[in-house]
Amino acid sequence: MNKRISDNNVNYILDKNNENQRKEEFDQLVKQLKNNIKSEIYNIIDTMKILKKINDNKLYVEGGFNSFKDFLTELKLAKTQSYEYIKLATAIETGLLEEDFITLHGIRASIRYIKTKTNGIIKKSRQNPINPLRFQLKSQMSYDFYKKNTKPTGFILDKLCSDKKDWLEDFIKELKSVKGEK
């Protein structure tokens, strides 16, 4: 019986040493993993700055690409991710975001942060903020003409409103008299 207890004690000591080794190995691997992740984030930050510089200075033309999207496609880079990287690089340049924030919180959290800081608008939209008009034309000929010439029509209507508002008021009076309104 003593022998069995003695063997158990030896196994217990060996198990304890094995546990300590496994714990040390785990701690060492976690430390290495954290270093790799931090290194990867620094590489991503460099990638952000490179993509921004290539896009801003249109350097992709030097590589024979017609557009930045063509450049991204050739390098097999995801467009959405690349444009998010450019937004983050812009935020770093403007001082809205620090590199340390990215290393501490990660890419996704950094994108969410700049979206909240800029109310979701990171870059101004190229789309016209004025809503389009919708109206019914009386004749097919008018419709065909305006449909074919949408840009000049917008220009003409803007010009009429700014320079010839009296004409528009005369047209409105004429319309009201035809319809019998006062």
PDB file of C-alpha atoms in Angstrom:
ATOM      1  CA  MET A   1       0.000   0.000   0.000  1.00  0.00           C
ATOM      2  CA  ASN A   2       2.834   2.384   0.765  1.00  0.00           C
ATOM      3  CA  LYS A   3       4.313   1.641  -2.599  1.00  0.00           C
ATOM      4  CA  ARG A   4       1.081   2.617  -4.312  1.00  0.00           C
ATOM      5  CA  ILE A   5       0.870   5.884  -2.391  1.00  0.00           C
ATOM      6  CA  SER A   6       4.475   6.544  -3.237  1.00  0.00           C
ATOM      7  CA  ASP A   7       3.812   5.946  -6.947  1.00  0.00           C
ATOM      8  CA  ASN A   8       0.840   8.264  -6.787  1.00  0.00           C
ATOM      9  CA  ASN A   9       2.976  10.996  -5.254  1.00  0.00           C
ATOM     10  CA  VAL A  10       5.528  10.656  -8.064  1.00  0.00           C
ATOM     11  CA  ASN A  11       2.765  10.782 -10.673  1.00  0.00           C
ATOM     12  CA  TYR A  12       1.326  13.781  -8.885  1.00  0.00           C
ATOM     13  CA  ILE A  13       4.694  15.566  -9.031  1.00  0.00           C
ATOM     14  CA  LEU A  14       5.145  14.642 -12.709  1.00  0.00           C
ATOM     15  CA  ASP A  15       1.607  15.814 -13.481  1.00  0.00           C
ATOM     16  CA  LYS A  16       2.314  19.101 -11.680  1.00  0.00           C
ATOM     17  CA  ASN A  17       5.501  19.630 -13.732  1.00  0.00           C
ATOM     18  CA  ASN A  18       3.610  18.776 -16.917  1.00  0.00           C
ATOM     19  CA  GLU A  19       0.862  21.232 -15.934  1.00  0.00           C
ATOM     20  CA  ASN A  20       3.435  23.962 -15.336  1.00  0.00           C
ATOM     21  CA  GLN A  21       5.077  23.267 -18.692  1.00  0.00           C
ATOM     22  CA  ARG A  22       1.723  23.375 -20.485  1.00  0.00           C
ATOM     23  CA  LYS A  23       0.818  26.626 -18.717  1.00  0.00           C
ATOM     24  CA  GLU A  24       4.191  28.165 -19.654  1.00  0.00           C
ATOM     25  CA  GLU A  25       3.777  26.974 -23.235  1.00  0.00           C
ATOM     26  CA  PHE A  26       0.273  28.467 -23.367  1.00  0.00           C
ATOM     27  CA  ASP A  27       1.461  31.795 -21.932  1.00  0.00           C
ATOM     28  CA  GLN A  28       4.349  31.889 -24.411  1.00  0.00           C
ATOM     29  CA  LEU A  29       2.040  31.129 -27.357  1.00  0.00           C
ATOM     30  CA  VAL A  30      -0.466  33.791 -26.262  1.00  0.00           C
ATOM     31  CA  LYS A  31       2.362  36.341 -26.012  1.00  0.00           C
ATOM     32  CA  GLN A  32       3.580  35.369 -29.491  1.00  0.00           C
ATOM     33  CA  LEU A  33       0.020  35.589 -30.851  1.00  0.00           C
ATOM     34  CA  LYS A  34      -0.447  39.092 -29.404  1.00  0.00           C
ATOM     35  CA  ASN A  35       2.845  40.205 -30.956  1.00  0.00           C
ATOM     36  CA  ASN A  36       1.819  38.757 -34.324  1.00  0.00           C
ATOM     37  CA  ILE A  37      -1.555  40.514 -34.181  1.00  0.00           C
ATOM     38  CA  LYS A  38       0.069  43.823 -33.244  1.00  0.00           C
ATOM     39  CA  SER A  39       2.592  43.399 -36.062  1.00  0.00           C
ATOM     40  CA  GLU A  40      -0.245  42.592 -38.461  1.00  0.00           C
ATOM     41  CA  ILE A  41      -2.126  45.741 -37.428  1.00  0.00           C
ATOM     42  CA  TYR A  42       0.995  47.854 -38.051  1.00  0.00           C
ATOM     43  CA  ASN A  43       1.281  46.255 -41.500  1.00  0.00           C
ATOM     44  CA  ILE A  44      -2.386  47.076 -42.143  1.00  0.00           C
ATOM     45  CA  ILE A  45      -1.801  50.699 -41.084  1.00  0.00           C
ATOM     46  CA  ASP A  46       1.087  50.873 -43.569  1.00  0.00           C
ATOM     47  CA  THR A  47      -1.190  49.320 -46.206  1.00  0.00           C
ATOM     48  CA  MET A  48      -3.825  51.982 -45.458  1.00  0.00           C
ATOM     49  CA  LYS A  49      -1.335  54.787 -46.011  1.00  0.00           C
ATOM     50  CA  ILE A  50       0.004  53.204 -49.209  1.00  0.00           C
ATOM     51  CA  LEU A  51      -3.485  52.719 -50.688  1.00  0.00           C
ATOM     52  CA  LYS A  52      -4.435  56.298 -49.807  1.00  0.00           C
ATOM     53  CA  LYS A  53      -1.289  57.697 -51.427  1.00  0.00           C
ATOM     54  CA  ILE A  54      -1.780  55.619 -54.593  1.00  0.00           C
ATOM     55  CA  ASN A  55      -5.441  56.670 -54.813  1.00  0.00           C
ATOM     56  CA  ASP A  56      -4.967  60.364 -53.947  1.00  0.00           C
ATOM     57  CA  ASN A  57      -2.036  60.892 -56.312  1.00  0.00           C
ATOM     58  CA  LYS A  58      -3.511  58.620 -59.012  1.00  0.00           C
ATOM     59  CA  LEU A  59      -0.260  56.655 -59.029  1.00  0.00           C
ATOM     60  CA  TYR A  60      -2.110  53.592 -60.349  1.00  0.00           C
ATOM     61  CA  VAL A  61      -1.896  55.250 -63.795  1.00  0.00           C
ATOM     62  CA  GLU A  62       1.872  54.684 -63.674  1.00  0.00           C
ATOM     63  CA  GLY A  63       1.163  50.955 -63.476  1.00  0.00           C
ATOM     64  CA  GLY A  64      -0.987  51.101 -66.603  1.00  0.00           C
ATOM     65  CA  PHE A  65      -4.335  51.005 -64.779  1.00  0.00           C
ATOM     66  CA  ASN A  66      -7.257  53.139 -65.953  1.00  0.00           C
ATOM     67  CA  SER A  67      -8.832  53.390 -62.515  1.00  0.00           C
ATOM     68  CA  PHE A  68      -8.119  52.676 -58.885  1.00  0.00           C
ATOM     69  CA  LYS A  69     -10.729  49.895 -59.018  1.00  0.00           C
ATOM     70  CA  ASP A  70      -8.805  48.218 -61.859  1.00  0.00           C
ATOM     71  CA  PHE A  71      -5.664  48.440 -59.723  1.00  0.00           C
ATOM     72  CA  LEU A  72      -7.446  46.819 -56.757  1.00  0.00           C
ATOM     73  CA  THR A  73      -8.895  44.077 -58.956  1.00  0.00           C
ATOM     74  CA  GLU A  74      -5.480  43.241 -60.419  1.00  0.00           C
ATOM     75  CA  LEU A  75      -3.954  42.951 -56.932  1.00  0.00           C
ATOM     76  CA  LYS A  76      -6.982  40.921 -55.778  1.00  0.00           C
ATOM     77  CA  LEU A  77      -7.766  43.438 -53.025  1.00  0.00           C
ATOM     78  CA  ALA A  78     -11.338  43.784 -51.802  1.00  0.00           C
ATOM     79  CA  LYS A  79     -12.778  47.136 -52.882  1.00  0.00           C
ATOM     80  CA  THR A  80     -14.869  47.768 -49.767  1.00  0.00           C
ATOM     81  CA  GLN A  81     -12.024  46.898 -47.435  1.00  0.00           C
ATOM     82  CA  SER A  82      -9.564  49.023 -49.433  1.00  0.00           C
ATOM     83  CA  TYR A  83     -11.847  52.056 -49.343  1.00  0.00           C
ATOM     84  CA  GLU A  84     -12.363  51.565 -45.600  1.00  0.00           C
ATOM     85  CA  TYR A  85      -8.579  51.504 -45.197  1.00  0.00           C
ATOM     86  CA  ILE A  86      -8.361  54.763 -47.141  1.00  0.00           C
ATOM     87  CA  LYS A  87     -11.003  56.301 -44.863  1.00  0.00           C
ATOM     88  CA  LEU A  88      -9.016  55.216 -41.815  1.00  0.00           C
ATOM     89  CA  ALA A  89      -5.797  56.638 -43.286  1.00  0.00           C
ATOM     90  CA  THR A  90      -7.623  59.916 -43.936  1.00  0.00           C
ATOM     91  CA  ALA A  91      -8.886  59.939 -40.341  1.00  0.00           C
ATOM     92  CA  ILE A  92      -5.319  59.428 -39.101  1.00  0.00           C
ATOM     93  CA  GLU A  93      -4.037  62.240 -41.352  1.00  0.00           C
ATOM     94  CA  THR A  94      -6.708  64.678 -40.212  1.00  0.00           C
ATOM     95  CA  GLY A  95      -6.146  63.831 -36.558  1.00  0.00           C
ATOM     96  CA  LEU A  96      -9.589  62.326 -36.069  1.00  0.00           C
ATOM     97  CA  LEU A  97      -7.988  58.995 -35.166  1.00  0.00           C
ATOM     98  CA  GLU A  98      -4.674  57.896 -33.652  1.00  0.00           C
ATOM     99  CA  GLU A  99      -2.740  54.833 -34.799  1.00  0.00           C
ATOM    100  CA  ASP A 100      -2.706  53.634 -31.184  1.00  0.00           C
ATOM    101  CA  PHE A 101      -6.506  53.527 -31.205  1.00  0.00           C
ATOM    102  CA  ILE A 102      -6.395  51.125 -34.155  1.00  0.00           C
ATOM    103  CA  THR A 103      -3.787  48.908 -32.488  1.00  0.00           C
ATOM    104  CA  LEU A 104      -5.761  48.791 -29.234  1.00  0.00           C
ATOM    105  CA  HIS A 105      -9.295  48.420 -30.576  1.00  0.00           C
ATOM    106  CA  GLY A 106      -8.844  46.928 -34.049  1.00  0.00           C
ATOM    107  CA  ILE A 107      -9.992  47.866 -37.542  1.00  0.00           C
ATOM    108  CA  ARG A 108     -13.765  47.339 -37.171  1.00  0.00           C
ATOM    109  CA  ALA A 109     -13.987  49.354 -33.951  1.00  0.00           C
ATOM    110  CA  SER A 110     -11.932  52.133 -35.556  1.00  0.00           C
ATOM    111  CA  ILE A 111     -14.287  52.309 -38.530  1.00  0.00           C
ATOM    112  CA  ARG A 112     -17.286  52.431 -36.184  1.00  0.00           C
ATOM    113  CA  TYR A 113     -15.549  55.154 -34.172  1.00  0.00           C
ATOM    114  CA  ILE A 114     -14.919  57.439 -37.142  1.00  0.00           C
ATOM    115  CA  LYS A 115     -18.467  56.869 -38.390  1.00  0.00           C
ATOM    116  CA  THR A 116     -19.872  58.025 -35.045  1.00  0.00           C
ATOM    117  CA  LYS A 117     -17.476  60.968 -34.904  1.00  0.00           C
ATOM    118  CA  THR A 118     -18.501  62.088 -38.392  1.00  0.00           C
ATOM    119  CA  ASN A 119     -22.187  61.160 -38.002  1.00  0.00           C
ATOM    120  CA  GLY A 120     -21.783  58.334 -40.494  1.00  0.00           C
ATOM    121  CA  ILE A 121     -20.416  60.651 -43.179  1.00  0.00           C
ATOM    122  CA  ILE A 122     -16.742  60.052 -43.709  1.00  0.00           C
ATOM    123  CA  LYS A 123     -16.519  61.524 -47.171  1.00  0.00           C
ATOM    124  CA  LYS A 124     -19.011  63.837 -48.781  1.00  0.00           C
ATOM    125  CA  SER A 125     -21.261  62.134 -51.243  1.00  0.00           C
ATOM    126  CA  ARG A 126     -20.860  63.072 -54.880  1.00  0.00           C
ATOM    127  CA  GLN A 127     -24.596  62.752 -55.277  1.00  0.00           C
ATOM    128  CA  ASN A 128     -26.639  65.937 -55.515  1.00  0.00           C
ATOM    129  CA  PRO A 129     -28.372  66.568 -52.161  1.00  0.00           C
ATOM    130  CA  ILE A 130     -31.365  68.214 -53.903  1.00  0.00           C
ATOM    131  CA  ASN A 131     -34.192  65.756 -54.508  1.00  0.00           C
ATOM    132  CA  PRO A 132     -35.274  65.247 -58.122  1.00  0.00           C
ATOM    133  CA  LEU A 133     -38.568  66.665 -59.362  1.00  0.00           C
ATOM    134  CA  ARG A 134     -41.384  64.463 -60.600  1.00  0.00           C
ATOM    135  CA  PHE A 135     -44.144  65.879 -62.745  1.00  0.00           C
ATOM    136  CA  GLN A 136     -46.518  64.856 -65.505  1.00  0.00           C
ATOM    137  CA  LEU A 137     -46.139  66.330 -68.997  1.00  0.00           C
ATOM    138  CA  LYS A 138     -49.159  66.910 -71.230  1.00  0.00           C
ATOM    139  CA  SER A 139     -47.740  65.687 -74.533  1.00  0.00           C
ATOM    140  CA  GLN A 140     -45.615  62.761 -75.664  1.00  0.00           C
ATOM    141  CA  MET A 141     -43.533  65.168 -77.764  1.00  0.00           C
ATOM    142  CA  SER A 142     -42.570  67.148 -74.629  1.00  0.00           C
ATOM    143  CA  TYR A 143     -41.797  63.958 -72.748  1.00  0.00           C
ATOM    144  CA  ASP A 144     -39.574  62.612 -75.547  1.00  0.00           C
ATOM    145  CA  PHE A 145     -37.694  65.903 -75.824  1.00  0.00           C
ATOM    146  CA  TYR A 146     -37.038  66.263 -72.084  1.00  0.00           C
ATOM    147  CA  LYS A 147     -36.226  62.583 -71.634  1.00  0.00           C
ATOM    148  CA  LYS A 148     -33.592  62.849 -74.363  1.00  0.00           C
ATOM    149  CA  ASN A 149     -32.157  66.107 -72.974  1.00  0.00           C
ATOM    150  CA  THR A 150     -32.256  65.701 -69.188  1.00  0.00           C
ATOM    151  CA  LYS A 151     -29.092  67.675 -68.380  1.00  0.00           C
ATOM    152  CA  PRO A 152     -29.918  70.698 -70.557  1.00  0.00           C
ATOM    153  CA  THR A 153     -33.463  70.629 -69.183  1.00  0.00           C
ATOM    154  CA  GLY A 154     -32.156  70.918 -65.624  1.00  0.00           C
ATOM    155  CA  PHE A 155     -29.861  73.754 -66.675  1.00  0.00           C
ATOM    156  CA  ILE A 156     -32.697  75.559 -68.476  1.00  0.00           C
ATOM    157  CA  LEU A 157     -35.048  75.246 -65.496  1.00  0.00           C
ATOM    158  CA  ASP A 158     -32.366  76.522 -63.099  1.00  0.00           C
ATOM    159  CA  LYS A 159     -31.573  79.421 -65.438  1.00  0.00           C
ATOM    160  CA  LEU A 160     -35.256  80.311 -65.787  1.00  0.00           C
ATOM    161  CA  CYS A 161     -35.703  80.314 -62.020  1.00  0.00           C
ATOM    162  CA  SER A 162     -32.643  82.451 -61.315  1.00  0.00           C
ATOM    163  CA  ASP A 163     -32.658  84.879 -64.285  1.00  0.00           C
ATOM    164  CA  LYS A 164     -36.194  84.881 -65.709  1.00  0.00           C
ATOM    165  CA  LYS A 165     -38.415  84.383 -62.688  1.00  0.00           C
ATOM    166  CA  ASP A 166     -40.863  86.950 -64.093  1.00  0.00           C
ATOM    167  CA  TRP A 167     -41.426  84.646 -67.101  1.00  0.00           C
ATOM    168  CA  LEU A 168     -42.234  81.765 -64.773  1.00  0.00           C
ATOM    169  CA  GLU A 169     -44.695  83.928 -62.839  1.00  0.00           C
ATOM    170  CA  ASP A 170     -46.332  84.966 -66.152  1.00  0.00           C
ATOM    171  CA  PHE A 171     -46.622  81.278 -67.136  1.00  0.00           C
ATOM    172  CA  ILE A 172     -48.211  80.469 -63.762  1.00  0.00           C
ATOM    173  CA  LYS A 173     -50.729  83.331 -64.202  1.00  0.00           C
ATOM    174  CA  GLU A 174     -51.548  82.082 -67.704  1.00  0.00           C
ATOM    175  CA  LEU A 175     -52.042  78.535 -66.391  1.00  0.00           C
ATOM    176  CA  LYS A 176     -54.358  79.765 -63.646  1.00  0.00           C
ATOM    177  CA  SER A 177     -56.429  81.815 -66.100  1.00  0.00           C
ATOM    178  CA  VAL A 178     -56.774  78.828 -68.455  1.00  0.00           C
ATOM    179  CA  LYS A 179     -57.922  76.629 -65.557  1.00  0.00           C
ATOM    180  CA  GLY A 180     -60.252  79.348 -64.296  1.00  0.00           C
ATOM    181  CA  GLU A 181     -58.415  79.917 -60.997  1.00  0.00           C
ATOM    182  CA  LYS A 182     -57.892  83.282 -59.366  1.00  0.00           C
TER     183      LYS A 182
END
